[in-house]
Coordinates of C-alpha atoms and ligand atoms in Angstrom, one line a residue:
M1 CA -19.5 -51.2 -41.6
K2 CA -16.7 -51.4 -44.1
A3 CA -13.9 -48.7 -44.4
V4 CA -11.8 -48.6 -47.6
G5 CA -9.0 -46.2 -48.4
L6 CA -9.1 -45.0 -52.0
H7 CA -6.2 -42.6 -51.7
P8 CA -4.1 -41.3 -48.8
D9 CA -6.7 -38.4 -48.6
V10 CA -9.9 -40.4 -49.2
V11 CA -11.6 -43.0 -47.1
V12 CA -15.1 -44.4 -47.8
V13 CA -17.2 -46.1 -45.2
T14 CA -20.2 -48.2 -46.2
S15 CA -23.2 -48.7 -44.0
R16 CA -24.7 -52.1 -43.3
F17 CA -28.0 -50.5 -44.2
W18 CA -28.7 -49.9 -47.9
Q19 CA -24.9 -49.9 -48.4
T20 CA -25.2 -46.2 -47.9
T21 CA -21.7 -44.5 -48.4
C22 CA -19.9 -41.8 -46.4
T23 CA -16.7 -40.3 -47.8
L24 CA -14.0 -38.7 -45.7
V25 CA -11.7 -36.4 -47.7
R26 CA -8.7 -34.6 -46.4
S27 CA -6.3 -31.9 -47.5
G28 CA -3.5 -31.2 -44.9
E29 CA -5.1 -30.4 -41.5
E30 CA -8.7 -30.3 -42.7
A31 CA -11.1 -33.1 -43.5
F32 CA -14.7 -33.1 -44.6
C33 CA -17.3 -35.9 -44.1
I34 CA -19.5 -36.2 -47.1
D35 CA -22.9 -37.9 -46.3
S36 CA -23.3 -40.5 -43.6
P37 CA -23.7 -44.1 -42.6
V38 CA -27.2 -45.0 -41.3
L39 CA -27.0 -47.0 -38.1
P40 CA -26.3 -45.6 -34.7
D41 CA -23.2 -47.8 -33.9
E42 CA -21.7 -46.8 -37.3
L43 CA -22.2 -43.1 -36.5
E44 CA -20.7 -43.6 -33.1
I45 CA -17.5 -45.2 -34.4
L46 CA -17.0 -42.8 -37.3
P47 CA -15.0 -40.2 -35.3
S48 CA -12.5 -42.8 -34.2
I49 CA -12.2 -44.1 -37.8
A50 CA -11.4 -40.5 -38.9
E51 CA -9.0 -40.0 -36.0
Q52 CA -7.1 -43.2 -36.6
A53 CA -6.6 -42.2 -40.3
R54 CA -5.6 -38.7 -39.1
F55 CA -8.5 -37.0 -40.7
R56 CA -9.4 -34.0 -38.7
V57 CA -13.1 -33.5 -39.6
V58 CA -13.9 -29.8 -39.6
G59 CA -17.1 -29.8 -41.8
L60 CA -19.9 -31.9 -43.2
L61 CA -21.1 -31.9 -46.8
L62 CA -24.3 -33.4 -48.1
T63 CA -24.9 -34.6 -51.6
H64 CA -28.6 -34.2 -51.1
A65 CA -31.2 -34.0 -48.3
D66 CA -32.6 -37.5 -48.2
F67 CA -32.7 -38.6 -44.6
D68 CA -30.3 -41.6 -45.0
H69 CA -27.5 -39.2 -46.1
V70 CA -27.8 -36.4 -43.6
L71 CA -26.9 -38.1 -40.3
G72 CA -23.3 -36.8 -40.0
R73 CA -24.2 -34.5 -37.1
Y74 CA -24.6 -37.6 -34.9
A75 CA -20.9 -38.3 -35.4
F76 CA -19.6 -34.7 -35.6
P77 CA -22.2 -32.6 -33.6
D78 CA -20.3 -29.3 -33.8
A79 CA -19.1 -29.5 -37.4
P80 CA -20.6 -26.8 -39.7
L81 CA -22.7 -28.1 -42.6
G82 CA -22.2 -27.3 -46.3
V83 CA -24.9 -28.1 -48.7
P84 CA -25.7 -27.1 -52.3
E85 CA -28.0 -24.2 -52.7
S86 CA -30.7 -26.6 -54.0
T87 CA -30.5 -28.6 -50.8
A88 CA -30.6 -25.5 -48.7
A89 CA -33.8 -24.5 -50.5
R90 CA -35.2 -28.0 -49.9
L91 CA -34.4 -27.9 -46.2
R92 CA -36.1 -24.5 -46.0
N93 CA -39.2 -25.6 -47.9
E94 CA -39.7 -28.9 -46.1
P95 CA -38.6 -28.2 -42.5
G96 CA -38.4 -31.3 -40.4
A97 CA -38.9 -33.7 -43.4
A98 CA -35.6 -35.5 -42.8
Q99 CA -36.4 -35.8 -39.1
R100 CA -39.8 -37.3 -39.8
E101 CA -38.5 -39.8 -42.3
L102 CA -35.7 -40.8 -39.9
R103 CA -38.3 -41.3 -37.1
A104 CA -40.5 -43.5 -39.4
F105 CA -37.4 -45.5 -40.5
D106 CA -36.3 -46.0 -36.8
D107 CA -39.8 -47.0 -35.8
E108 CA -40.0 -49.6 -38.5
H109 CA -36.6 -51.1 -37.9
Y110 CA -36.6 -50.8 -34.0
V111 CA -33.5 -48.5 -34.2
E112 CA -32.7 -46.4 -31.1
R113 CA -30.8 -43.2 -31.4
P114 CA -29.1 -41.1 -28.7
G115 CA -31.4 -38.2 -29.5
P116 CA -33.3 -36.4 -32.3
L117 CA -31.5 -35.5 -35.5
S118 CA -30.2 -32.0 -35.5
L119 CA -29.4 -30.4 -38.8
G120 CA -28.2 -27.4 -36.8
R121 CA -29.1 -23.8 -36.8
P122 CA -29.3 -22.0 -40.1
E123 CA -26.2 -20.0 -39.2
T124 CA -24.2 -23.2 -39.1
T125 CA -25.4 -24.3 -42.5
Q126 CA -23.7 -22.8 -45.5
A127 CA -25.4 -22.9 -48.9
L128 CA -22.7 -23.6 -51.5
P129 CA -23.0 -22.2 -55.1
V130 CA -23.1 -25.2 -57.5
P131 CA -21.4 -25.4 -59.9
G132 CA -18.6 -24.1 -57.9
H133 CA -15.6 -24.9 -55.7
C134 CA -15.2 -25.5 -52.0
G135 CA -11.9 -24.9 -50.3
I136 CA -10.4 -27.6 -48.1
G137 CA -6.9 -27.2 -46.6
E138 CA -4.7 -26.0 -49.5
R139 CA -6.9 -27.5 -52.1
E140 CA -10.4 -27.2 -53.7
L141 CA -13.2 -29.6 -54.3
E142 CA -15.3 -29.2 -57.4
L143 CA -19.0 -29.2 -57.0
H144 CA -21.3 -30.2 -59.8
P145 CA -25.1 -30.1 -59.9
A146 CA -26.8 -33.5 -59.6
D147 CA -30.5 -33.3 -59.6
G148 CA -33.1 -35.7 -61.0
H149 CA -33.1 -38.4 -58.3
T150 CA -34.5 -35.6 -56.1
E151 CA -35.0 -31.9 -56.8
D152 CA -31.7 -31.1 -55.1
G153 CA -28.2 -32.5 -55.2
M154 CA -24.5 -32.2 -56.0
A155 CA -21.7 -34.4 -57.0
V156 CA -18.2 -33.8 -55.5
W157 CA -15.1 -34.2 -57.6
I158 CA -11.9 -34.6 -55.7
P159 CA -9.3 -33.6 -58.4
W160 CA -6.1 -34.6 -56.7
A161 CA -7.4 -38.1 -55.9
R162 CA -9.5 -38.5 -59.1
V163 CA -12.5 -39.6 -57.0
L164 CA -16.1 -38.7 -57.8
V165 CA -18.6 -38.7 -55.0
C166 CA -21.9 -38.6 -56.9
G167 CA -24.7 -39.1 -54.4
D168 CA -27.6 -41.3 -55.5
Y169 CA -26.4 -41.9 -59.1
L170 CA -24.4 -44.7 -60.7
S171 CA -25.3 -47.3 -58.1
P172 CA -24.4 -50.9 -58.8
V173 CA -27.2 -52.0 -56.5
E174 CA -30.1 -49.6 -57.3
I175 CA -31.7 -48.6 -60.6
P176 CA -32.2 -44.8 -61.2
W177 CA -34.8 -43.8 -58.7
I178 CA -37.0 -40.8 -59.6
S179 CA -38.3 -39.8 -56.2
E180 CA -41.3 -37.6 -55.4
H181 CA -39.8 -34.3 -56.6
G182 CA -37.3 -35.8 -59.0
S183 CA -37.4 -35.9 -62.8
A184 CA -36.3 -38.4 -65.3
T185 CA -35.1 -35.8 -67.8
A186 CA -33.1 -33.9 -65.1
Y187 CA -31.7 -37.3 -64.1
L188 CA -30.5 -37.9 -67.7
A189 CA -29.0 -34.5 -67.8
T190 CA -27.1 -35.2 -64.6
L191 CA -25.7 -38.5 -66.0
R192 CA -24.5 -36.7 -69.2
R193 CA -22.9 -34.0 -67.0
L194 CA -21.2 -36.6 -64.9
A195 CA -19.9 -38.6 -67.9
P196 CA -16.7 -36.6 -68.5
L197 CA -15.8 -36.8 -64.8
V198 CA -16.5 -40.6 -64.7
E199 CA -14.1 -40.9 -67.7
Q200 CA -11.3 -39.3 -65.7
A201 CA -12.1 -41.0 -62.4
D202 CA -10.0 -43.6 -60.7
H203 CA -12.9 -44.3 -58.4
V204 CA -16.6 -43.4 -58.3
V205 CA -18.4 -43.5 -54.9
P206 CA -22.1 -44.0 -55.5
G207 CA -24.6 -43.1 -52.7
H208 CA -25.4 -46.8 -52.3
G209 CA -23.2 -49.8 -53.1
A210 CA -19.6 -50.6 -53.6
V211 CA -17.0 -48.2 -54.8
L212 CA -16.5 -48.5 -58.6
D213 CA -13.5 -48.1 -60.8
G214 CA -14.0 -45.7 -63.7
T215 CA -14.6 -48.4 -66.3
R216 CA -17.4 -50.1 -64.2
A217 CA -19.0 -46.7 -63.4
A218 CA -19.0 -45.8 -67.1
A219 CA -20.7 -49.1 -67.9
I220 CA -23.4 -48.4 -65.2
L221 CA -23.8 -44.9 -66.6
G222 CA -24.5 -46.4 -70.0
E223 CA -27.0 -48.8 -68.6
D224 CA -28.8 -46.1 -66.6
V225 CA -29.0 -43.8 -69.7
A226 CA -30.5 -46.6 -71.7
Y227 CA -33.0 -47.5 -68.9
L228 CA -34.1 -43.9 -68.5
E229 CA -34.5 -43.3 -72.2
A230 CA -36.6 -46.5 -72.4
L231 CA -38.6 -45.4 -69.3
L232 CA -39.5 -42.1 -71.0
E233 CA -40.4 -43.8 -74.3
R234 CA -42.0 -47.1 -73.2
G235 CA -42.9 -46.6 -69.5
A236 CA -43.6 -49.9 -67.7
D237 CA -42.1 -51.9 -70.6
A238 CA -38.6 -50.4 -70.2
P239 CA -36.2 -53.3 -69.5
L240 CA -34.3 -53.0 -66.2
P241 CA -30.5 -53.3 -66.2
L242 CA -29.5 -57.0 -66.2
A243 CA -27.9 -57.1 -62.7
R244 CA -30.6 -54.9 -61.1
R245 CA -33.9 -56.8 -61.6
S246 CA -34.8 -57.9 -58.1
G247 CA -38.2 -57.5 -56.5
A248 CA -37.0 -54.3 -54.8
Q249 CA -35.7 -52.9 -58.1
R250 CA -39.0 -53.7 -59.8
R251 CA -40.9 -51.8 -57.1
I252 CA -38.6 -48.7 -57.7
H253 CA -39.3 -49.2 -61.5
A254 CA -43.1 -49.2 -60.8
E255 CA -42.7 -46.0 -58.8
N256 CA -40.7 -44.4 -61.7
V257 CA -43.4 -45.4 -64.2
G258 CA -45.9 -43.5 -62.1
R259 CA -43.7 -40.4 -61.8
V260 CA -42.9 -40.3 -65.5
A261 CA -46.6 -40.7 -66.4
A262 CA -47.5 -37.9 -63.9
A263 CA -44.9 -35.6 -65.3
V264 CA -46.3 -35.8 -68.9
Ligands
ZN301 ZN1 -30.0 -42.5 -50.7

């Protein structure tokens, strides 16, 4: 697992699996852990990484409810969980879904965990109004809606560090992925909403893949808008972004084609 400091108050760790990112953000005596790495040893070492950097983690935030992002409680079992209202609704509507998907993943890859995934009791989960703000130490994080990949989601803007943590958007390794309850038009709207933040960003942390500088993130945003517009117009014939045309990306594209056709 890789850990990179983007700012004295922002550290990003990247999982060896799917390059899933987890962002630690601090203000004064309080730090939050946004999303999570995937593998058990990475989750085990995360508290010491935070401690060494003097980040006192007092809460977890989720960009969305996909199982690969929600494992922070393995690292910080007592931390309260903050989620966008859309994610709170998804967790209510699909109880146990993340746990089932995690079990299937662990079965397939022979991964052993110290115990079942706990997303905690409802009273330790706070539904955050999005768009909105979330206090941390003496400062505030900005929360922006980010749906389309899934039906839920938020992007977190860290104003004093000029870092955008955007969840499963703007990935240098993955094309836009319209999952089961996602929507290509909502995805496009999210990209347009994120554009002004990307423009001000020193760093953009995608849900999967390396941290981007603002210029690179803006280029990916342009490619992703072009891909989605072509997907809506031409379906299967839409060209994939040049650097993201592997077999795995073509499979995601085929899935997207089916979703867009089903949505019409
Ligand atoms: Zn993901």
